C-alpha atoms as a PDB file:
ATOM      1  CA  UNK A   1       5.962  -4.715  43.502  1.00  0.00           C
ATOM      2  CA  UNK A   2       7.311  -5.501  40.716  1.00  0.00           C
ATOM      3  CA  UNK A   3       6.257  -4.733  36.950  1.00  0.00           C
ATOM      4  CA  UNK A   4       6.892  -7.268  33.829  1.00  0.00           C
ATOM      5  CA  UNK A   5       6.491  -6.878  30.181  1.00  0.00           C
ATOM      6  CA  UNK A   6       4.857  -9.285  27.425  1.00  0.00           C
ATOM      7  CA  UNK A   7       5.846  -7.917  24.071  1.00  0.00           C
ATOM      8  CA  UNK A   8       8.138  -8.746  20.831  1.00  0.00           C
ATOM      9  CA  UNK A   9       8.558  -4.831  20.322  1.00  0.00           C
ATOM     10  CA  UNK A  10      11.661  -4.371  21.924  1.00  0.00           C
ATOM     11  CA  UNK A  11      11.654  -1.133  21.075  1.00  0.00           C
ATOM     12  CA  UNK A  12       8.621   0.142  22.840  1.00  0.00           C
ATOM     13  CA  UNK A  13       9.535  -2.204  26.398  1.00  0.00           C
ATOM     14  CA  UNK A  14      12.683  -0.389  26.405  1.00  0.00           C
ATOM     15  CA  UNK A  15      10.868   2.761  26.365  1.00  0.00           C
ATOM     16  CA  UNK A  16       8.722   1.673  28.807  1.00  0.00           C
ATOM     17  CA  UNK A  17      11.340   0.174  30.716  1.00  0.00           C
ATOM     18  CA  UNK A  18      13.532   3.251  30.784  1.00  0.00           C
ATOM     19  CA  UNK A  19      10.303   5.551  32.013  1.00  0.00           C
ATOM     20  CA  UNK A  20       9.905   3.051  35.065  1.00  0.00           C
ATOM     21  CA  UNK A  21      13.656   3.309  36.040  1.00  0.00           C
ATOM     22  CA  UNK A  22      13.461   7.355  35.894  1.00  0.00           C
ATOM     23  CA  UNK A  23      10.316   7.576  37.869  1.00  0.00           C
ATOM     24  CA  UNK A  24      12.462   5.263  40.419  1.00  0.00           C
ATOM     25  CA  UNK A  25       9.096   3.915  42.428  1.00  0.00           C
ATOM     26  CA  UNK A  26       8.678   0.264  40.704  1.00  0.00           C
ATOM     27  CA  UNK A  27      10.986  -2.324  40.202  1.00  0.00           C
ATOM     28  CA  UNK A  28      11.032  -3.887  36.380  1.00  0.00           C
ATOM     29  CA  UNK A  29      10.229  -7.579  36.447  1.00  0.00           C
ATOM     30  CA  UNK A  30      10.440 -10.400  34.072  1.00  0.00           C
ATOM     31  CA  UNK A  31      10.216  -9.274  30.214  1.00  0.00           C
ATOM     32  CA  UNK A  32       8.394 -12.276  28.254  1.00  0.00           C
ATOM     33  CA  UNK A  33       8.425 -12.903  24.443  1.00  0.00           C
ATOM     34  CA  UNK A  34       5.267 -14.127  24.463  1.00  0.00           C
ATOM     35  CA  UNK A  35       2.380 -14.806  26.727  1.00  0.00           C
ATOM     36  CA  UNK A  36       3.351 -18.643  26.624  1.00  0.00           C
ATOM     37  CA  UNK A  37       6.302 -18.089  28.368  1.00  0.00           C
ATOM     38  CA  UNK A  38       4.283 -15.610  30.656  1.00  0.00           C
ATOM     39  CA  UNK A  39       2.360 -18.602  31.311  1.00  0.00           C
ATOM     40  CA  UNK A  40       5.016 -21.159  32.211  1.00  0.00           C
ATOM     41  CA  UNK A  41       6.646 -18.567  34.238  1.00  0.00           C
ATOM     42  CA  UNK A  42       3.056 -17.457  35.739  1.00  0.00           C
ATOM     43  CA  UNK A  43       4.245 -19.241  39.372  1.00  0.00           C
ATOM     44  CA  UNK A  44       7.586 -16.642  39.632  1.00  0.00           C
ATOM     45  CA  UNK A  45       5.266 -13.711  39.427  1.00  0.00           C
ATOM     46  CA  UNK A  46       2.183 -13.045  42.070  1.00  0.00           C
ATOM     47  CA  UNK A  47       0.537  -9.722  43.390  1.00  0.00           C
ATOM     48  CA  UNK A  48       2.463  -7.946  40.474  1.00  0.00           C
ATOM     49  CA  UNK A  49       1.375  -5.688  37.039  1.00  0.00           C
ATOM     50  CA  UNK A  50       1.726  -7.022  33.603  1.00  0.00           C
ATOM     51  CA  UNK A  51       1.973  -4.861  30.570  1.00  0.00           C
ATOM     52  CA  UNK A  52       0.999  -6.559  27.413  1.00  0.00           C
ATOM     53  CA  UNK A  53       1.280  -5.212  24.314  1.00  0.00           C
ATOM     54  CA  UNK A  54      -1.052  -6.352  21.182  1.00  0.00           C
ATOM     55  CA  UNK A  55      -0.182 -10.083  20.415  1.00  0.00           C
ATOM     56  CA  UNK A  56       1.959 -10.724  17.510  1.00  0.00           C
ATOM     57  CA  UNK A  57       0.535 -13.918  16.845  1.00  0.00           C
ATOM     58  CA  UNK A  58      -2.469 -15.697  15.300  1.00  0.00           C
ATOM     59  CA  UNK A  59      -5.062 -14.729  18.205  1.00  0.00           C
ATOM     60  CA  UNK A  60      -6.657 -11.850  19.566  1.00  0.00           C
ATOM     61  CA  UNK A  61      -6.355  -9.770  22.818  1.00  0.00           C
ATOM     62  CA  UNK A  62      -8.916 -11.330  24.472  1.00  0.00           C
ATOM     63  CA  UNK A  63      -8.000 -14.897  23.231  1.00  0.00           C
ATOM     64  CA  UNK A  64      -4.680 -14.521  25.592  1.00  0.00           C
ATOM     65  CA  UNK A  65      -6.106 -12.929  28.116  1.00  0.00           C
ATOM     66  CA  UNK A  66      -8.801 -15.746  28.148  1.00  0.00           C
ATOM     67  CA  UNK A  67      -5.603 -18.331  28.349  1.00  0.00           C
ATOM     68  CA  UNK A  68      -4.211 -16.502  31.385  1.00  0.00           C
ATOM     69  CA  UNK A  69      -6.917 -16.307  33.463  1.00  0.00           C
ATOM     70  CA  UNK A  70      -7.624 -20.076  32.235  1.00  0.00           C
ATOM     71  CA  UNK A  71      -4.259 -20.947  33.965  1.00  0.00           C
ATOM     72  CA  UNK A  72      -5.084 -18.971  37.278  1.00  0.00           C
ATOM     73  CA  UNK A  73      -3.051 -15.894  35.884  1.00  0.00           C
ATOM     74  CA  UNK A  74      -5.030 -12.800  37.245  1.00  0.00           C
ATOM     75  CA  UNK A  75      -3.171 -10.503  38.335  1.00  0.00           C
ATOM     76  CA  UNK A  76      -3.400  -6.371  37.182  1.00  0.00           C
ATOM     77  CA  UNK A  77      -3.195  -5.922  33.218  1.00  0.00           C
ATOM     78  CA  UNK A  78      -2.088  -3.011  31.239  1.00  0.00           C
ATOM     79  CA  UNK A  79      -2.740  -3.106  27.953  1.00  0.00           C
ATOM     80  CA  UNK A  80      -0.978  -1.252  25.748  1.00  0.00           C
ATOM     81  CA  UNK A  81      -2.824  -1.430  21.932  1.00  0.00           C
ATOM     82  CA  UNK A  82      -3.180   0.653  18.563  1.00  0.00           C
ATOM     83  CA  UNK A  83      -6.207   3.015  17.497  1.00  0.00           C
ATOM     84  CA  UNK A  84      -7.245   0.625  14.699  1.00  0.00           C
ATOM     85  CA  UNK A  85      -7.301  -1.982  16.908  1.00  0.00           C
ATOM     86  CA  UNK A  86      -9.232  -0.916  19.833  1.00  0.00           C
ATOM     87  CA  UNK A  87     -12.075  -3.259  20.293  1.00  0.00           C
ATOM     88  CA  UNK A  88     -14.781  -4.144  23.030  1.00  0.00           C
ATOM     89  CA  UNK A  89     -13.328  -1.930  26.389  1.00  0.00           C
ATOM     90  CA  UNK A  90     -15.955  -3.453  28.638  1.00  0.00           C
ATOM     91  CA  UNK A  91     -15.217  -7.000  27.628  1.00  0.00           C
ATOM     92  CA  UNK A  92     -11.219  -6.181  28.003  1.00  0.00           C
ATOM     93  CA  UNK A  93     -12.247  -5.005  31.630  1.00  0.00           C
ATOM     94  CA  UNK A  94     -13.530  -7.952  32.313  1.00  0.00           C
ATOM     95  CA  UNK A  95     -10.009  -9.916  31.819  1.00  0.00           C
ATOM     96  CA  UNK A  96      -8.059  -8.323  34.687  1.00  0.00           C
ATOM     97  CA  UNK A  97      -7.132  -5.001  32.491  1.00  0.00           C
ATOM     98  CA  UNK A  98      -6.691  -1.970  34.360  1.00  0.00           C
ATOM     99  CA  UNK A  99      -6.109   0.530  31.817  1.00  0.00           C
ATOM    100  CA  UNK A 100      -5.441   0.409  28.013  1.00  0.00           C
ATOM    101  CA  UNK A 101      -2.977   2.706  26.544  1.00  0.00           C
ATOM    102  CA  UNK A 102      -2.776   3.580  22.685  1.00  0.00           C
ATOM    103  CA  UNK A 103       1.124   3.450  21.458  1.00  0.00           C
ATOM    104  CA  UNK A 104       0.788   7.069  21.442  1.00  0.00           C
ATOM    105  CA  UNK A 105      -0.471   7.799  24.537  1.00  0.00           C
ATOM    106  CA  UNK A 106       1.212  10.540  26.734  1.00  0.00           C
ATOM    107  CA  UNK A 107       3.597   9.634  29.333  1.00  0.00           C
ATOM    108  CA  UNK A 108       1.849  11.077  31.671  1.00  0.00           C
ATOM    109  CA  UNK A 109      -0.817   8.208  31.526  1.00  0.00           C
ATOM    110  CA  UNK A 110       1.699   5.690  31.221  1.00  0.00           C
ATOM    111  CA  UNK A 111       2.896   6.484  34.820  1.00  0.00           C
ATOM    112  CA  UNK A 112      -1.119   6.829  35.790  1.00  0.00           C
ATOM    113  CA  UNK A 113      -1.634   3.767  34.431  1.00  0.00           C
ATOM    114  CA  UNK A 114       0.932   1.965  36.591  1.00  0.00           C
ATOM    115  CA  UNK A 115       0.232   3.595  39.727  1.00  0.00           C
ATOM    116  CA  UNK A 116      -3.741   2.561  39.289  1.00  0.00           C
ATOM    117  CA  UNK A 117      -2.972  -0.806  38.576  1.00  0.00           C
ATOM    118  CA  UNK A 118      -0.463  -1.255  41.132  1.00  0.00           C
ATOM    119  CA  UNK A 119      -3.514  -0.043  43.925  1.00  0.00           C
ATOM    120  CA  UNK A 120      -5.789  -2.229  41.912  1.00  0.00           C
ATOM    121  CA  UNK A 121      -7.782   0.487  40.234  1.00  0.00           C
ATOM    122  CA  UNK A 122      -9.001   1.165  36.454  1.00  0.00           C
ATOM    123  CA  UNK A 123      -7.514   4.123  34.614  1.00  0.00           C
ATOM    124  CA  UNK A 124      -9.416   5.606  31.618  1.00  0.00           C
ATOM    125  CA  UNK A 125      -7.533   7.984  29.290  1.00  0.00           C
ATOM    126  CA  UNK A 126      -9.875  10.289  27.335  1.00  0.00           C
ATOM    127  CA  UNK A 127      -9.883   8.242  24.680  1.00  0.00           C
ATOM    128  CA  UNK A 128     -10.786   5.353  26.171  1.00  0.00           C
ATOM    129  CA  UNK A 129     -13.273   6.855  28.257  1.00  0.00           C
ATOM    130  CA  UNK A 130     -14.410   7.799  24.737  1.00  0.00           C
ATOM    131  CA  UNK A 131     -14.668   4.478  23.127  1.00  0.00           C
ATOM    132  CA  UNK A 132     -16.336   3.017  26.684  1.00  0.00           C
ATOM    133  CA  UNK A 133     -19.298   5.369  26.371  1.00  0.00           C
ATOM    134  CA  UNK A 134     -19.822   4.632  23.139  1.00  0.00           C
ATOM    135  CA  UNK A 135     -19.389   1.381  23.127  1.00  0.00           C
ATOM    136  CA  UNK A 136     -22.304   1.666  26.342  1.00  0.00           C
ATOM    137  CA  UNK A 137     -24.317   3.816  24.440  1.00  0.00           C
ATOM    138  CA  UNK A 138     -24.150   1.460  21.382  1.00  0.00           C
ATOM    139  CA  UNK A 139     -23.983  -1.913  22.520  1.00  0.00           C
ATOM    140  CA  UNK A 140     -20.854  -4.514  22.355  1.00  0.00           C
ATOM    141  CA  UNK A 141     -19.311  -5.355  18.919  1.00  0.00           C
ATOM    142  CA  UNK A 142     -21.102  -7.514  16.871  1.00  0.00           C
ATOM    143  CA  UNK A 143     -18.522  -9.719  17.320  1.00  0.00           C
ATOM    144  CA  UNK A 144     -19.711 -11.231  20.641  1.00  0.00           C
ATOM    145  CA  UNK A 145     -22.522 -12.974  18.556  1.00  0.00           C
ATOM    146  CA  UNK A 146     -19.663 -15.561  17.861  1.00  0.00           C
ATOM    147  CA  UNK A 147     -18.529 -18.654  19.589  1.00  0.00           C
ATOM    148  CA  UNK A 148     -15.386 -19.407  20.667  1.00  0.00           C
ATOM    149  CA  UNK A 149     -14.688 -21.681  18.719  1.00  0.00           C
ATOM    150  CA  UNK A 150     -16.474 -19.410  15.685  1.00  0.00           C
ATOM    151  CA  UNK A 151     -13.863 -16.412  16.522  1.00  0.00           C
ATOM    152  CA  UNK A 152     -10.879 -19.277  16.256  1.00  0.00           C
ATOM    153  CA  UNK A 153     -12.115 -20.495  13.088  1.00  0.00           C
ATOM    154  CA  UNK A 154     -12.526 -17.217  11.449  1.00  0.00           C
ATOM    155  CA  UNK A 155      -9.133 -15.862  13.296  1.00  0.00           C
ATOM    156  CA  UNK A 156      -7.052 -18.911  11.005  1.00  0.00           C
ATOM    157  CA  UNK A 157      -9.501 -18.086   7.516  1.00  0.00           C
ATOM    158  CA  UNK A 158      -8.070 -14.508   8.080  1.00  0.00           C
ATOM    159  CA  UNK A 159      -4.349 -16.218   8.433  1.00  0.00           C
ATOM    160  CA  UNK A 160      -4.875 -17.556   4.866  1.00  0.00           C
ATOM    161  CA  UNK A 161      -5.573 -20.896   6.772  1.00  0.00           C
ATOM    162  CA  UNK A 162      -7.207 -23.493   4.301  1.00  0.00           C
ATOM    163  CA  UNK A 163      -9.971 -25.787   6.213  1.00  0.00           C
ATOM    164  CA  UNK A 164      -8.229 -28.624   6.352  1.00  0.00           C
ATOM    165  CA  UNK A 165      -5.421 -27.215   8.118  1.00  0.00           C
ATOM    166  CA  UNK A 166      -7.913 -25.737  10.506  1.00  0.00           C
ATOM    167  CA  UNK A 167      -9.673 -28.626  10.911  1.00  0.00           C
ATOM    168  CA  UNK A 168      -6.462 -30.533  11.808  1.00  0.00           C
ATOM    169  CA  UNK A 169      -5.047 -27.846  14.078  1.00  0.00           C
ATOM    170  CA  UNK A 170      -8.788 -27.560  16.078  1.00  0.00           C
ATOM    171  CA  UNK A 171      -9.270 -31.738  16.077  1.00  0.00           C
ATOM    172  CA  UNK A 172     -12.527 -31.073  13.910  1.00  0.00           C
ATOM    173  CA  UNK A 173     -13.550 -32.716  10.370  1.00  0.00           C
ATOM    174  CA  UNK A 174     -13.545 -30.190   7.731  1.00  0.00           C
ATOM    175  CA  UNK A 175     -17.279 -30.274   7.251  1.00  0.00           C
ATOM    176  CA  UNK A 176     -17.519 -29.448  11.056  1.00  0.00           C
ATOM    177  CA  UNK A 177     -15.279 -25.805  10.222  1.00  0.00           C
ATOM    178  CA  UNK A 178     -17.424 -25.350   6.710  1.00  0.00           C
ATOM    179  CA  UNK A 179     -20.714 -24.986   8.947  1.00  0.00           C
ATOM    180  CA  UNK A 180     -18.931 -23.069  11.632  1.00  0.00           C
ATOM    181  CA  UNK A 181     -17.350 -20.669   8.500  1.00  0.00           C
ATOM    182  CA  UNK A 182     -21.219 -20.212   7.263  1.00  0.00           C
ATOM    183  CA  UNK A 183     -22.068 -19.500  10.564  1.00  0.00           C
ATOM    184  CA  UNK A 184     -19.774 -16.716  10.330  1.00  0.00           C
ATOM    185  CA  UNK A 185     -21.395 -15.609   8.115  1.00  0.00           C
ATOM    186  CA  UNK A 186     -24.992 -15.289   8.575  1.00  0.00           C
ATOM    187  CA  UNK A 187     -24.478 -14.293  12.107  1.00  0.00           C
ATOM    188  CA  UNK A 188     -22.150 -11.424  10.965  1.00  0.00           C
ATOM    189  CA  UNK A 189     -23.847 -11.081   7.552  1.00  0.00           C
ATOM    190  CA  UNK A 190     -20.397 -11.042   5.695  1.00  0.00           C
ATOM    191  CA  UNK A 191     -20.461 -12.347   1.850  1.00  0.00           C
ATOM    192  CA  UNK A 192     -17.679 -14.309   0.827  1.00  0.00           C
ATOM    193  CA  UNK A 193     -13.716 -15.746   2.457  1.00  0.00           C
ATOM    194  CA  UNK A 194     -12.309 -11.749   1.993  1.00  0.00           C
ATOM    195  CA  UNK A 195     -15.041 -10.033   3.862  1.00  0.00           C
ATOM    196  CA  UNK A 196     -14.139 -12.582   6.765  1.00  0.00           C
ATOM    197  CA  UNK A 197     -10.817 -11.776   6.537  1.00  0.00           C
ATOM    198  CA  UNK A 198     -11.579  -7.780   6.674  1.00  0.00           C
ATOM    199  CA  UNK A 199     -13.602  -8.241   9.655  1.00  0.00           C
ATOM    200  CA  UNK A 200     -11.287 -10.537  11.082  1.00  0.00           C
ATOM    201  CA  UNK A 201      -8.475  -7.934  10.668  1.00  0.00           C
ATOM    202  CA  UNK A 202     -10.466  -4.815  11.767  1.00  0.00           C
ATOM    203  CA  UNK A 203     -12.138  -6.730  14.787  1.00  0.00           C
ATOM    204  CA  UNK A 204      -8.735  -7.454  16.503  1.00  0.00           C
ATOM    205  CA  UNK A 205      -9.456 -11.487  15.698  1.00  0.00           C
ATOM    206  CA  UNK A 206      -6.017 -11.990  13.382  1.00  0.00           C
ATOM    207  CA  UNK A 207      -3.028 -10.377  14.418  1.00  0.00           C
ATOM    208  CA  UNK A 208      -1.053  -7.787  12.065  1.00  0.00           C
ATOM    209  CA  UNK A 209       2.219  -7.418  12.467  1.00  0.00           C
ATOM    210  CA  UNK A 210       3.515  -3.216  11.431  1.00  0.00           C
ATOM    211  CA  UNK A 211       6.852  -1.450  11.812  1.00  0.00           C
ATOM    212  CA  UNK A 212       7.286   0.210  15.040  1.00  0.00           C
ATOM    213  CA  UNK A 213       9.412   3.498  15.524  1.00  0.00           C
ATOM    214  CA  UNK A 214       9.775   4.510  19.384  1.00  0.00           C
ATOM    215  CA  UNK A 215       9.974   8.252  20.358  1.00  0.00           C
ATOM    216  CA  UNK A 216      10.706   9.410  23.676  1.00  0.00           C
ATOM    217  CA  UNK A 217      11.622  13.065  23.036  1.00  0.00           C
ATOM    218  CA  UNK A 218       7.847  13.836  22.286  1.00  0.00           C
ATOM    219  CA  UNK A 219       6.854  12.987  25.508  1.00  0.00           C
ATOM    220  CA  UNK A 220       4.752   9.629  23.949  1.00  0.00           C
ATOM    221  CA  UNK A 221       5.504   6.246  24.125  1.00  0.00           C
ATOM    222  CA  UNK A 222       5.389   6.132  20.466  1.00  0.00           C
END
């Protein structure tokens, strides 16, 4: 079995890379840029793990992971994301992921993570375990109150996306994404273009790109 990568951070798939070659029990697959090229190359790869890192482009998690399956890409996920953007655990489950690892996790749940989703099972750290209780106890993000099409619309507002652009690069007429952007609104009870954007950004529905440092010697991936 083999295990591939889908990340720009080079840094942090070499880490991960160099763990997997030390534990000496998988084989390191394909490493992909991006989850398009995961997808073109989705016929080289079957009854493997993917570890996916938080997209570095204008979409969310869950938008990629909708693509994959979309394409007939389900095979075991493991997601590797940031604290401040750690959204919606049950819907993530629901989208092939196995286990979801903060950059800082320990190593120790890196390799726990991989062995699980190699046999197929989910692995919950403490924190996520965390999160997924809440998140029971609470209810799902507000979030899910939006379309589709609603969470694409307000993903390209928080890009700094004018309407219409957006309305060229979705095929709609600009007065079709000014109802779906009060929409937004109302259902999410936001006031104004920058509370969108916040929301966007804090709800995992516009990627941010940060500086990442990779530390090994601290026995965390980060």
């Amino acid at each position: 079995m083999q295990i591939h990568f889908v990340s720009t951070k080079k840094l942090l798939v070499e880490g991960m890379t160099l763990l997997l070659k030390e534990n000496g029990n998988y084989e390191i697959g394909r490493i992909f840029d991006s989850y398009k090229q995961l997808e073109e190359g989705r016929g080289l790869i079957s009854d493997d793990v993917v570890v996916l890192t938080d997209p570095e482009f204008d979409c969310s998690t869950v938008e990629v992971l909708e693509t994959l399956q979309s394409v007939g890409l389900r095979i075991p996920v493991v997601l590797i994301t940031r604290k401040n953007r750690l959204r919606s655990v049950t819907v993530l489950f629901k989208y092939c992921v196995r286990a979801i690892l903060l950059e800082d996790s320990r190593v120790t749940d890196f390799y726990a993570s991989i062995a699980a989703a190699t046999s197929g099972k989910p692995y919950l750290t403490a924190t996520i375990s965390q999160a997924l209780t809440e998140e029971i106890l609470h209810g799902e993000p507000k979030q899910k109150k939006l379309s589709h099409r609603e969470r694409q619309v307000m993903g390209l507002i928080a890009s700094g996306i004018k309407n219409n652009e957006i309305a060229r690069r979705l095929s709609l007429s600009e007065k079709t994404v000014s109802s779906h952007k009060n929409n937004i609104k109302i259902r999410l009870n936001l006031h104004g273009t920058s509370e969108i954007v916040q929301y966007a950004i804090e709800n995992d529905l516009v990627a941010r790109k940060k500086p990442l440092a990779t530390s090994l010697s601290t026995n965390r991936l980060v």
